[in-house]
Amino acid sequence: MSEFEGEVNLGKLGEEEFSRWCTAAKLVANRSLEEDTNGWDHLIEFPYLKFDGPRDKQPKPIECKVQVKSTQRTDGGVNIKLSALKRLVDYTSPTFIVFYEYDDSDAPVLENSYLVHVDKTLIYRVLKKIRENDLLDKPEKLNHIKLWVNYNDSLKLSRNDGEALRDKIMTFVPGGIVKYQQDKHVLTETVGYEDGGYQFRFNAVPDELEDYLMKRALGVAKSLNIKDTIMLDTRFQLEGINVQESQEAEIELLPQREDLCKLRFKTAQYSPAISFDAELVKVPSILERSARMLFKTNLFSIEFGSISSKGIERVTFHGTLDNKASLDDCIGFFKVFNPENSDNPLILEIDMEKYDSPLIEELCLSHKYGDFIDLAHNLRFLQSGFEIDNSLLVNIKQLVEEKSRIRLLCDLLRNDAGRIKFKYPDVPENERFRKQDEAKHLFTTMVNIGGSSFGVVALLHARYLKEFEYHAYSAEILDTISLHQQAPTQELLEELEQKAFKRLELDQG
């Protein structure tokens, strides 16, 4: 037999084999005209899947790019140019590398075939290698860098034919080509940032930063002025690339909630508890290089230092009374933070969602809040009488401002009018009130609670004090008024008074 010089062109042999496969499996294979520059050898177009619905709603057919590698080696992989791999990564449709293993005979016979999907793992390796090269003082051209891509028996096709190839490719696109393209785009943008991918460096006064972190967690500050800022992209946990810098800037840091909890305050072990919904926020301490635990409610927060077997190192109280809170929370606040409890030990039980047993601590909360116990009782009385929603959001300072009117309204509802004195104007039509043993006077009062208005129209029974002046001793409620999220106009109040007065005249015959 004659012998000839030269070697078999394995690359061409593999390309032709792949083309035959595609034709037999009803796949359209478009060959790349730019050999070894586009990163792919074949653009494969799948036929439409059978569809029972209208054709305008038919799912888009799959398409993918494939690079074919033929070898007579058995080392389970090849080195591929990074520029070619980058093309496969950047293409949003599926991309694959097909490995053909031939025997070492002069007329090579295909023994095994493997399909390597350009998946998250390979995308990570490719993009990381590119970033590492870009960080060099003198980066190489990507077509001068190679990356080892391996395959093993788990990637082996069940048969050496086009149908096995086609069916295997389908398994990588279970949700359709559109979803695959969307997911791959997101993947290529986010891979390498799993453990964070940016460093932000800046200069700030330590005490100011420490103070800001706590105030931000409390919700009483938004931003902090900083200097000499640098934003570094540290993708793949590599050395950062400077992406932005500024001499002056403002930062806003968002506190991270660790847990939800309930704070229960007691004066004794078995006494009734006053409860507040809260959240646990860990606030970093720049000066102490530790985290401060902040149990935060709408109206106040309690800051704990480090916790050990000896107890809590430090307890700090923070009031945030500008925030709106539920009416129940405001009533509870007035009861817990009253002068009688200041500097006296209270038992605090903290029930956290992530822990089975509560944290129990005895503490003293020093404060200078006034005595609003009566206001708390009056609010509870109005809440019951007017069926005010417990979750109504109010401003606690506004409740304090309304304290006198709230007390007056409660007194009238309780028929306790002894605090009310009134005087008629000295005009001719009021001459009969100059000196009269008793008088009846129509009186309307309203209070504002959380934007809603509550009040009564009452008939006061009063005794003579001196000219035109009277002291009420009884209140007859003619009508109650409840307005959701609105304030009454003067015209409305006058109308309600007239209606109540007419009903009174009818009742009296």
CSV table of C-alpha atoms in Angstrom, one decimal, residues 422-424 433-435 466-470:
chain,number,residue,atom,x,y,z
A,422,PHE,CA,-68.4,81.0,80.8
A,423,LYS,CA,-69.5,84.6,80.4
A,424,TYR,CA,-72.2,86.1,78.2
A,433,PHE,CA,-78.3,86.7,81.9
A,434,ARG,CA,-77.0,89.7,83.9
A,435,LYS,CA,-78.2,88.1,87.1
A,466,LYS,CA,-71.5,87.3,89.0
A,467,GLU,CA,-72.8,89.6,86.3
A,468,PHE,CA,-73.1,87.5,83.1
A,469,GLU,CA,-70.7,84.9,84.5
A,470,TYR,CA,-71.8,81.3,85.2
